[in-house]
Backbone as a printed PyTorch tensor [residue, N CA C, xyz], in Angstrom:
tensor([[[  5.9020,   7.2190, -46.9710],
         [  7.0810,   7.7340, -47.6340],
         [  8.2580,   7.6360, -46.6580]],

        [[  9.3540,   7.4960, -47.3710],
         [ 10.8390,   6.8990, -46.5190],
         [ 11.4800,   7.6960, -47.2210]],

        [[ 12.1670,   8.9600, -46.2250],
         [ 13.0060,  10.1240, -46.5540],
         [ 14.6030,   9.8690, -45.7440]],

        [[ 15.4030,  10.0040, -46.1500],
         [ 16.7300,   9.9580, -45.6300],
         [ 17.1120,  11.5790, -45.6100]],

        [[ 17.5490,  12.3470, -44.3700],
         [ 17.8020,  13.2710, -44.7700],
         [ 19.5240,  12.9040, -44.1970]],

        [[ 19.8690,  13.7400, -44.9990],
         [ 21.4490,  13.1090, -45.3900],
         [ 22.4470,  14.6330, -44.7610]],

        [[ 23.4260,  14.8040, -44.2560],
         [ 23.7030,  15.8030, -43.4720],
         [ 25.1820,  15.5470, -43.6480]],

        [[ 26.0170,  16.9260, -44.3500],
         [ 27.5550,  16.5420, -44.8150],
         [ 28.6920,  17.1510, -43.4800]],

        [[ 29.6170,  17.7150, -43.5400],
         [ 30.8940,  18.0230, -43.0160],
         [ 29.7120,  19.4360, -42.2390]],

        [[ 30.4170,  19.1740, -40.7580],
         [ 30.2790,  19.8300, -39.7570],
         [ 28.8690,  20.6030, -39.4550]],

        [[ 28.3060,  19.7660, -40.4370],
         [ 26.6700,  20.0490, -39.9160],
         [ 26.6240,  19.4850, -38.3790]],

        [[ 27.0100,  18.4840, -37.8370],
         [ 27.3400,  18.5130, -36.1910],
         [ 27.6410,  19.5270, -35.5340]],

        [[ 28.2320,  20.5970, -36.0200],
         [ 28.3840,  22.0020, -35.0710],
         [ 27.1980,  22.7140, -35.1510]],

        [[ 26.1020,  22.4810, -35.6360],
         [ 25.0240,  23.0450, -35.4810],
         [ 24.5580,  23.6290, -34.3750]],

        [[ 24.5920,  24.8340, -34.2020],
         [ 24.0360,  25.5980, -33.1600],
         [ 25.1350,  26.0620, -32.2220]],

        [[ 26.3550,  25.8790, -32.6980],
         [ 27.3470,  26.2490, -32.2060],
         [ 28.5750,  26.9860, -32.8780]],

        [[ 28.9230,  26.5150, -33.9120],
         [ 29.1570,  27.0330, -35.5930],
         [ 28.4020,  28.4200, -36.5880]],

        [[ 29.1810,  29.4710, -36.0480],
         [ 28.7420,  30.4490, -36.7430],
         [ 27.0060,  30.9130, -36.6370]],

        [[ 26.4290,  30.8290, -35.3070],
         [ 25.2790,  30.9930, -35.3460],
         [ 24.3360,  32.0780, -36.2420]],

        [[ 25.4990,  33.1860, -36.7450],
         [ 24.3510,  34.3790, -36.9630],
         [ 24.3000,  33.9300, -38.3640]],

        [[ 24.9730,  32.9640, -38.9270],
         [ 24.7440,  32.4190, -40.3740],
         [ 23.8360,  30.9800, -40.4000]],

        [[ 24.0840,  30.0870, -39.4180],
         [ 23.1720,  29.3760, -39.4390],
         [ 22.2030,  28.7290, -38.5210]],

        [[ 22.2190,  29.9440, -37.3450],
         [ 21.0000,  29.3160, -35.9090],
         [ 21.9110,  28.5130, -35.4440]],

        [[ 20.5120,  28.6750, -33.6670],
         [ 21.3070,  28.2570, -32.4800],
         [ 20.8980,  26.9030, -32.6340]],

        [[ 19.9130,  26.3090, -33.1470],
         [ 19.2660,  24.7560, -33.0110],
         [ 20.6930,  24.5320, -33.5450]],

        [[ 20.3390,  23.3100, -32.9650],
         [ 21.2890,  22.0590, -33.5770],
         [ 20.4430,  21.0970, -34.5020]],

        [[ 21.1870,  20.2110, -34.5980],
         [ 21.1590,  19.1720, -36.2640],
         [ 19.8470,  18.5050, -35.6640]],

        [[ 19.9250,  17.8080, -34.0070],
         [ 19.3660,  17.0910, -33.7880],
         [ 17.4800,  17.8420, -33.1310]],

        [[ 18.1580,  18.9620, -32.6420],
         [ 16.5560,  20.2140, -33.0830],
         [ 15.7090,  20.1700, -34.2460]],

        [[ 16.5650,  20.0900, -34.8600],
         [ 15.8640,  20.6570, -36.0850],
         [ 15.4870,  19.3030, -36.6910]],

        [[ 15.8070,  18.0280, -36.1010],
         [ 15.0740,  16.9310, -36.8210],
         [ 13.9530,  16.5490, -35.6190]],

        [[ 14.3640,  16.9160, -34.7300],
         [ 12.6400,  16.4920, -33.8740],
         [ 11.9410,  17.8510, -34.4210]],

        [[ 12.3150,  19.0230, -34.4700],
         [ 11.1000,  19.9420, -35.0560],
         [ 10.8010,  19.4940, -36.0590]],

        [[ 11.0180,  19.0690, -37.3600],
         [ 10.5270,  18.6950, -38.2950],
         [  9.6240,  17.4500, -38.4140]],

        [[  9.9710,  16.8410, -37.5310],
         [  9.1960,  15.2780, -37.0320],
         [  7.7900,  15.7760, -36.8600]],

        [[  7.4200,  16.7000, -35.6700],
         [  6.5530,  17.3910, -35.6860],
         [  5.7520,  18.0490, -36.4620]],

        [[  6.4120,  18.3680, -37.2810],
         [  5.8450,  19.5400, -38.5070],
         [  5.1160,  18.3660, -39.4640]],

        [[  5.7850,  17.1690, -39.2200],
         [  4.8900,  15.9170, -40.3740],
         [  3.1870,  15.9590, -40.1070]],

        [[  2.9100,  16.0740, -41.4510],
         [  1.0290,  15.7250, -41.5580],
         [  0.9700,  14.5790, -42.3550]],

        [[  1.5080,  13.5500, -43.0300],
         [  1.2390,  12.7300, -43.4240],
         [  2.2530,  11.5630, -42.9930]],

        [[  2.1520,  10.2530, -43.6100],
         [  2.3240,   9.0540, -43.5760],
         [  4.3160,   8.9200, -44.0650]],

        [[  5.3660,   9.9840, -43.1670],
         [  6.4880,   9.7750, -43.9770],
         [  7.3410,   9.0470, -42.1180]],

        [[  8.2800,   8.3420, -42.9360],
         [  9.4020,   7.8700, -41.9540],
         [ 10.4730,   8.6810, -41.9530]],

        [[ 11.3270,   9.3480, -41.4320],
         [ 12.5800,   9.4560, -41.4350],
         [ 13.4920,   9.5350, -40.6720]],

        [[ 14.8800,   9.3610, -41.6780],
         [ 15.8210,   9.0670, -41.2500],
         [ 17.4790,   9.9420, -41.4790]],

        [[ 17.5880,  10.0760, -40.3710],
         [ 18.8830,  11.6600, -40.2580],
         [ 19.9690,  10.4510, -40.4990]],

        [[ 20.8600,  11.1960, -41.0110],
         [ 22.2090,  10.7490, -40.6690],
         [ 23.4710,  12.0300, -41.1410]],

        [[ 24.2410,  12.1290, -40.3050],
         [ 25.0190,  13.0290, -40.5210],
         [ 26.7700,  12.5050, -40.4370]],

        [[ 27.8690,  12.9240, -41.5540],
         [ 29.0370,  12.9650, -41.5740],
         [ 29.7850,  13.4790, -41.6270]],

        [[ 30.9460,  13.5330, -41.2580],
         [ 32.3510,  14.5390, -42.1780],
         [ 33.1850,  13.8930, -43.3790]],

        [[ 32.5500,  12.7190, -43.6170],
         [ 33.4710,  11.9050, -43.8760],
         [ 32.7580,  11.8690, -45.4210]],

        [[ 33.2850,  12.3330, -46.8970],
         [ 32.4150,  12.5290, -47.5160],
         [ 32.3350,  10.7000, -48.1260]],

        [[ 32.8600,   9.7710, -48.2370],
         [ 32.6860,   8.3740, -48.5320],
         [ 31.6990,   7.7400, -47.7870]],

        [[ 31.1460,   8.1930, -46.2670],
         [ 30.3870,   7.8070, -45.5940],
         [ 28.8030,   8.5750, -46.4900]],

        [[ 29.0410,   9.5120, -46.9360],
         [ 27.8950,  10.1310, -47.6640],
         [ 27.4440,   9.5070, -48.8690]],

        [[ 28.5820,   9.2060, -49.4850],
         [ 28.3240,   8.4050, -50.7530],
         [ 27.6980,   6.9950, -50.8700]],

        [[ 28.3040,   6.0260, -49.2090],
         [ 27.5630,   4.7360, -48.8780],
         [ 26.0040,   4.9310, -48.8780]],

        [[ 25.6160,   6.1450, -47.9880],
         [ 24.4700,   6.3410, -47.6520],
         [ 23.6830,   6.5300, -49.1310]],

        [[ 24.1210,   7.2850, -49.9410],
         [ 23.3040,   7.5340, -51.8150],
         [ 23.5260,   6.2820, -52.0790]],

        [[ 24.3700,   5.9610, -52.2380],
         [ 24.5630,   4.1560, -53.1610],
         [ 22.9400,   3.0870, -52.5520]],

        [[ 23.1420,   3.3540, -51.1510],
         [ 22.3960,   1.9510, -50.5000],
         [ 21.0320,   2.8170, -50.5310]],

        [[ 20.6980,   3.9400, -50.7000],
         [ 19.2800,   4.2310, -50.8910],
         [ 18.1940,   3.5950, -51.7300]],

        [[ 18.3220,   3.0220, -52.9750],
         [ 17.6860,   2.5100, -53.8530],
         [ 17.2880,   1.5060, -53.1870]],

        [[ 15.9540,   1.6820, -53.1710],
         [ 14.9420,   0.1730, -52.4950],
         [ 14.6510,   0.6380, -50.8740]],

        [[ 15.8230,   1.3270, -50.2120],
         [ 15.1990,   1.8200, -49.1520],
         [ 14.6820,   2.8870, -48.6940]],

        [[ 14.6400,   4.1510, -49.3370],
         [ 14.3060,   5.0960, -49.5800],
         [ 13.3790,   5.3190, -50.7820]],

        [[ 12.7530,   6.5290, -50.1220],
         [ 11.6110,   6.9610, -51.1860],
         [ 12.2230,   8.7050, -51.8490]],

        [[ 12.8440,   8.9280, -50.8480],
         [ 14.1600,  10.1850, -51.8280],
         [ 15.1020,  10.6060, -50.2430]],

        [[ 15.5600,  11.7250, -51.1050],
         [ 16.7540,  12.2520, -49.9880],
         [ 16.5140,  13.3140, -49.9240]],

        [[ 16.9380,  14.2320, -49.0270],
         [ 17.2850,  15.5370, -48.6720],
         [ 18.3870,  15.5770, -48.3550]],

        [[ 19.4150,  16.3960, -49.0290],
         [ 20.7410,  16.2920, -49.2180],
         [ 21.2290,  17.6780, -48.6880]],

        [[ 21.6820,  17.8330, -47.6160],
         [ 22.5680,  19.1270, -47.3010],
         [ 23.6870,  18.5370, -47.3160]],

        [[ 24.6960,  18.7260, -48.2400],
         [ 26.0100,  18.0600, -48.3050],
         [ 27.0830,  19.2340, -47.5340]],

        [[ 26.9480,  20.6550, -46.9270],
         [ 27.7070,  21.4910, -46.3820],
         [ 28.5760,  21.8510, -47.7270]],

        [[ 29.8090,  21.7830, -47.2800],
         [ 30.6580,  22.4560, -48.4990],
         [ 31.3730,  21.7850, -49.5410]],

        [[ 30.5010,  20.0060, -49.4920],
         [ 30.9770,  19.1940, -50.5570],
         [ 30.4930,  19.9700, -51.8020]],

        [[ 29.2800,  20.9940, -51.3450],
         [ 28.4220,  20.8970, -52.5620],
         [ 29.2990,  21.6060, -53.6290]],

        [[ 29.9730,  22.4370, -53.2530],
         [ 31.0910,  22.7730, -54.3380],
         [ 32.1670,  22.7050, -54.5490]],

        [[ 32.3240,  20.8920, -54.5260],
         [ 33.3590,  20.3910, -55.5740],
         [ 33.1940,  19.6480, -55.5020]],

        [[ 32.4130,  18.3280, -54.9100],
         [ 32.2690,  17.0920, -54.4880],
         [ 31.6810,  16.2040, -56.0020]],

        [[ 32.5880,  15.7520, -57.1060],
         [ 32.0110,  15.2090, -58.1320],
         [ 31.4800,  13.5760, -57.3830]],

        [[ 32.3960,  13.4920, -56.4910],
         [ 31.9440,  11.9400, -56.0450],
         [ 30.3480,  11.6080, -55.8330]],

        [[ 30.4120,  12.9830, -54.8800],
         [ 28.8510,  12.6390, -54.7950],
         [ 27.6660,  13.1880, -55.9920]],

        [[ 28.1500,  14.0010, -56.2990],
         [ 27.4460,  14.2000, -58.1740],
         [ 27.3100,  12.9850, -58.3410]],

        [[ 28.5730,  11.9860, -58.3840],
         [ 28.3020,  10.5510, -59.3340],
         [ 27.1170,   9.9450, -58.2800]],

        [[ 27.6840,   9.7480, -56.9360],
         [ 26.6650,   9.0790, -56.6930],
         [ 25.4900,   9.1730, -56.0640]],

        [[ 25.0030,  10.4000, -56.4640],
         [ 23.1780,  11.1210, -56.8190],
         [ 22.8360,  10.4160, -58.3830]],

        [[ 23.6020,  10.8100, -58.9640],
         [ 23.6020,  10.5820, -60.6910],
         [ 23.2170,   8.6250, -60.9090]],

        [[ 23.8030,   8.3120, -60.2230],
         [ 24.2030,   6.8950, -60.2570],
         [ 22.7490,   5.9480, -59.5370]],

        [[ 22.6620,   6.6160, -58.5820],
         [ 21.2220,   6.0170, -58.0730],
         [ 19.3040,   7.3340, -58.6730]],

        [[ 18.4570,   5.7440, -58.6580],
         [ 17.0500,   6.4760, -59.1670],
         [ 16.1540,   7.3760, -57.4280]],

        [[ 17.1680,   7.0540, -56.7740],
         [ 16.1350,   7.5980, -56.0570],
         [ 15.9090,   8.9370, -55.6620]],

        [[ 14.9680,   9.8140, -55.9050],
         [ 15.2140,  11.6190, -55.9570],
         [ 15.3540,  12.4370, -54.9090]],

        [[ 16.2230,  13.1080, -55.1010],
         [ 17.1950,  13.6550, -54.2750],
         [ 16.6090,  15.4860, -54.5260]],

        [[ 17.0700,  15.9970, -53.1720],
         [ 16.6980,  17.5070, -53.2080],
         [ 17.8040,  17.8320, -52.2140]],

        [[ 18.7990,  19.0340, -52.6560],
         [ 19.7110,  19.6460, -52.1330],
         [ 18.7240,  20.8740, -51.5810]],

        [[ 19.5700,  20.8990, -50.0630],
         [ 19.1540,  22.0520, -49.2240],
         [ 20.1860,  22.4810, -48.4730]],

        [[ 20.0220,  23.7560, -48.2580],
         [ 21.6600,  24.5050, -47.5720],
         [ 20.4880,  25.6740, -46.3980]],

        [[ 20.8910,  25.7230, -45.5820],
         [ 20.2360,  26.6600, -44.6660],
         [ 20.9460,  27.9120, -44.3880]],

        [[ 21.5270,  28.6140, -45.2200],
         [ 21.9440,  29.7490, -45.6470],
         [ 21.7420,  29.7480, -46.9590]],

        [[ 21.8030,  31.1800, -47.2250],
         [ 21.5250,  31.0630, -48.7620],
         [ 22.5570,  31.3840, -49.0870]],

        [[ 23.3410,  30.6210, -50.2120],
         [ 24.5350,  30.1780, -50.5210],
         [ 24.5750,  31.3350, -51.7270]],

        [[ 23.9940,  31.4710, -52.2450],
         [ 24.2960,  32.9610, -53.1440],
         [ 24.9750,  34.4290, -52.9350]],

        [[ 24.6590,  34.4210, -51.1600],
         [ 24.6420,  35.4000, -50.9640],
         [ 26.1380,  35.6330, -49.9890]],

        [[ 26.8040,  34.5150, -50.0780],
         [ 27.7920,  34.3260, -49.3120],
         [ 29.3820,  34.2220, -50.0710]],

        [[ 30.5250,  33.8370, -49.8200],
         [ 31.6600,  33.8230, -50.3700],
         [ 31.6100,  33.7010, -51.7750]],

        [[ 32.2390,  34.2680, -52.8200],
         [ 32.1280,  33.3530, -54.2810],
         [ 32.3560,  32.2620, -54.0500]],

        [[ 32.9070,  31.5150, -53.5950],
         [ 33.4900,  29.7870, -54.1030],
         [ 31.8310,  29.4080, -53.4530]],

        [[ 30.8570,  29.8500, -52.8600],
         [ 29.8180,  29.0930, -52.0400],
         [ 28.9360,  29.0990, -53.1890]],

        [[ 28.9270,  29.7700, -54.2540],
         [ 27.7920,  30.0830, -55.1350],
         [ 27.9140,  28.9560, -56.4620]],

        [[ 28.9320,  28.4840, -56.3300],
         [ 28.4360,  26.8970, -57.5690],
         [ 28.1330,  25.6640, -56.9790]],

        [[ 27.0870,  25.0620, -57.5900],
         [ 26.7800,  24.0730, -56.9390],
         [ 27.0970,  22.5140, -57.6900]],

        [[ 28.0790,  21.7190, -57.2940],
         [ 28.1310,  20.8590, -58.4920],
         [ 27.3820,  19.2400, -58.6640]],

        [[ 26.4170,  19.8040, -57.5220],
         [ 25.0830,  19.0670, -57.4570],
         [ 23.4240,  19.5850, -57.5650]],

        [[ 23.6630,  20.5970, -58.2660],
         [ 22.1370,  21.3800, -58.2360],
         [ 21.7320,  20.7480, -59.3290]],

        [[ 22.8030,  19.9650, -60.6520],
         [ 22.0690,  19.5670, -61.9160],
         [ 21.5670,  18.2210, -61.5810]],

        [[ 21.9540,  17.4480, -60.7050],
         [ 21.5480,  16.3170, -60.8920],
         [ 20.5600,  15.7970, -59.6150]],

        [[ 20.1210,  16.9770, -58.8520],
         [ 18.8260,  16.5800, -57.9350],
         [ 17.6240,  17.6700, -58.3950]],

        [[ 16.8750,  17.2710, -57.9590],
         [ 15.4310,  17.6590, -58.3330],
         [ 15.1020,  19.6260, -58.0690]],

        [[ 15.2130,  19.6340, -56.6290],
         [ 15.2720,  20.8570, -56.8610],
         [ 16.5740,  21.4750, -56.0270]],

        [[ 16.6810,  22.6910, -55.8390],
         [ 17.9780,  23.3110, -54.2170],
         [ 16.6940,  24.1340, -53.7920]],

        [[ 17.3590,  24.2090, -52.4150],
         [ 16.7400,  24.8620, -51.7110],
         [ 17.7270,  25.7420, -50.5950]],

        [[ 17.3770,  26.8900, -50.3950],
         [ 18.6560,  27.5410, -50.0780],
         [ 18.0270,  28.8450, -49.4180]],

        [[ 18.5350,  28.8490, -48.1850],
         [ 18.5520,  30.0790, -47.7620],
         [ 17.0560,  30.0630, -46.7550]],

        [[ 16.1740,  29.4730, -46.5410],
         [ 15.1200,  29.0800, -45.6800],
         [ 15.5600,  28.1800, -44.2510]],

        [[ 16.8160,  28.5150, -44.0140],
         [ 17.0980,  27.8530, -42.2870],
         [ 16.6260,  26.0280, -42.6080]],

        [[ 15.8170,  25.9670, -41.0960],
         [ 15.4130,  25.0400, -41.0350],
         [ 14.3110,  24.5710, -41.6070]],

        [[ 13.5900,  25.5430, -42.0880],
         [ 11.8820,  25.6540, -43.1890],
         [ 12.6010,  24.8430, -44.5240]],

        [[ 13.8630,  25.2030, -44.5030],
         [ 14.5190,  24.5600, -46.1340],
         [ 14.0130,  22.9310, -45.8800]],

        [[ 14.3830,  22.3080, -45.2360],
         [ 13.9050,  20.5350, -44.7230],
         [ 12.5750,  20.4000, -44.9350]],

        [[ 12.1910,  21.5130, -44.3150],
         [ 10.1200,  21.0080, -44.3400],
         [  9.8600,  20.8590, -45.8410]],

        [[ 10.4250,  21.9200, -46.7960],
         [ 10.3400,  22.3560, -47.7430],
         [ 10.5980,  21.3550, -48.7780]],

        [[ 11.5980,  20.8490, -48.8250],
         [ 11.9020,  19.7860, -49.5090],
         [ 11.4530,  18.7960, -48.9440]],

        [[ 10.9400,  18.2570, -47.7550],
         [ 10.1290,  17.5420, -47.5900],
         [  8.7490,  17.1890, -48.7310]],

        [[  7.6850,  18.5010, -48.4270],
         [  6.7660,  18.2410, -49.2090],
         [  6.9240,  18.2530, -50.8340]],

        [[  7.7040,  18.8170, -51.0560],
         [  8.4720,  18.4480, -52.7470],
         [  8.7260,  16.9980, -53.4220]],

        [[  9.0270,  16.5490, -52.0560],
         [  9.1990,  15.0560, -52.2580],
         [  8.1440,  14.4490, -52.5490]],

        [[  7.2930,  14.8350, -51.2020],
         [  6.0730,  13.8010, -51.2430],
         [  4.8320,  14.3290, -52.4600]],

        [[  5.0830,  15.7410, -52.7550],
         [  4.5600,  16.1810, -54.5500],
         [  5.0170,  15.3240, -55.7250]],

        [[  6.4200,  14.8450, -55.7210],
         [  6.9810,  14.2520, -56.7670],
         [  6.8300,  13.0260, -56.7790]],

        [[  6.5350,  12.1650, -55.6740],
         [  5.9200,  11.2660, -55.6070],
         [  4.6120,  10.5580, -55.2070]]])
C-alpha cells in the first residue's frame, strides 16, 4: 500500500506552534514515529505546504500513484473549496485528520468543507490520528 500523507499551512511549525494545542514533536517526528508503528507492507510518503495550489498538485497527481491520502489540510479545511474539488475530482481515498480536535476549538474551526467528500475525519487523537487513518485505509482497501 502507497499512502501520501499530505500536510497543509504551517504544519512546519510543528512542535513549536502552540504546543499545548498541538505537541512538542514536529511534522518530521511524527512521520518517523509512525514509520515505526507500520506492521504491514505500506510505503509512505510526507509532504508538507503553505501553499494551498501546491496541495492541490499533490491530490490531482495521486491517481495511479497512490493507494489513498491522509489529508491534514490545517485551516484550509474550512474554506478551501479548491481542495474539496480536488479530493472530489480524483478516485483515490482520502481521510482527513486534524490533531486537535477541531470541535472543541474556535467556531470558525468546527466546519469542515472537506469532511463530505473523504472517507472518514479524524480529529482530536494528536499523532495516533495518522496511525489511525492509516489502518482505515489499509481496511478500505
Amino acid at each position: 500500500m502507497r499512502v501520501l500523507f499530505l500536510n497543509g499551512p504551517n504544519l512546519n511549525l510543528l512542535g513549536s506552534r502552540e504546543i499545548e494545542i498541538y505537541g512538542k514533536e514536529s511534522l518530521q517526528e511524527i512521520a518517523e514515529w509512525l514509520d515505526k508503528q507500520i506492521e504491514y507492507n505500506t510505503k509512505t510518503t510526507w509532504f508538507q505546504s503553505n501553499h494551498e495550489g501546491d496541495l492541490i498538485d499533490q491530490i490531482q497527481a495521486s491517481e495511479g500513484l497512490y493507494d489513498g491520502i491522509v489529508l491534514n489540510a490545517g485551516a484550509l479545511t474550512h474554506y478551501s473549496y479548491s481542495v474539496r474539488d480536488a479530493i472530489k475530482s480524483v478516485s483515490t481515498p482520502t481521510i482527513e485528520v486534524h490533531l486537535s480536535d477541531i470541535y472543541s476549538r474556535e467556531g470558525f474551526r468546527k466546519k469542515s468543507v472537506l469532511k463530505d467528500v473523504c472517507l472518514s475525519q479524524i480529529s482530536g487523537l494528536g499523532k495516533e490520528g495518522y496511525l489511525k487513518a492509516l489502518k482505515e485505509l489499509a481496511n478500505y482497501i
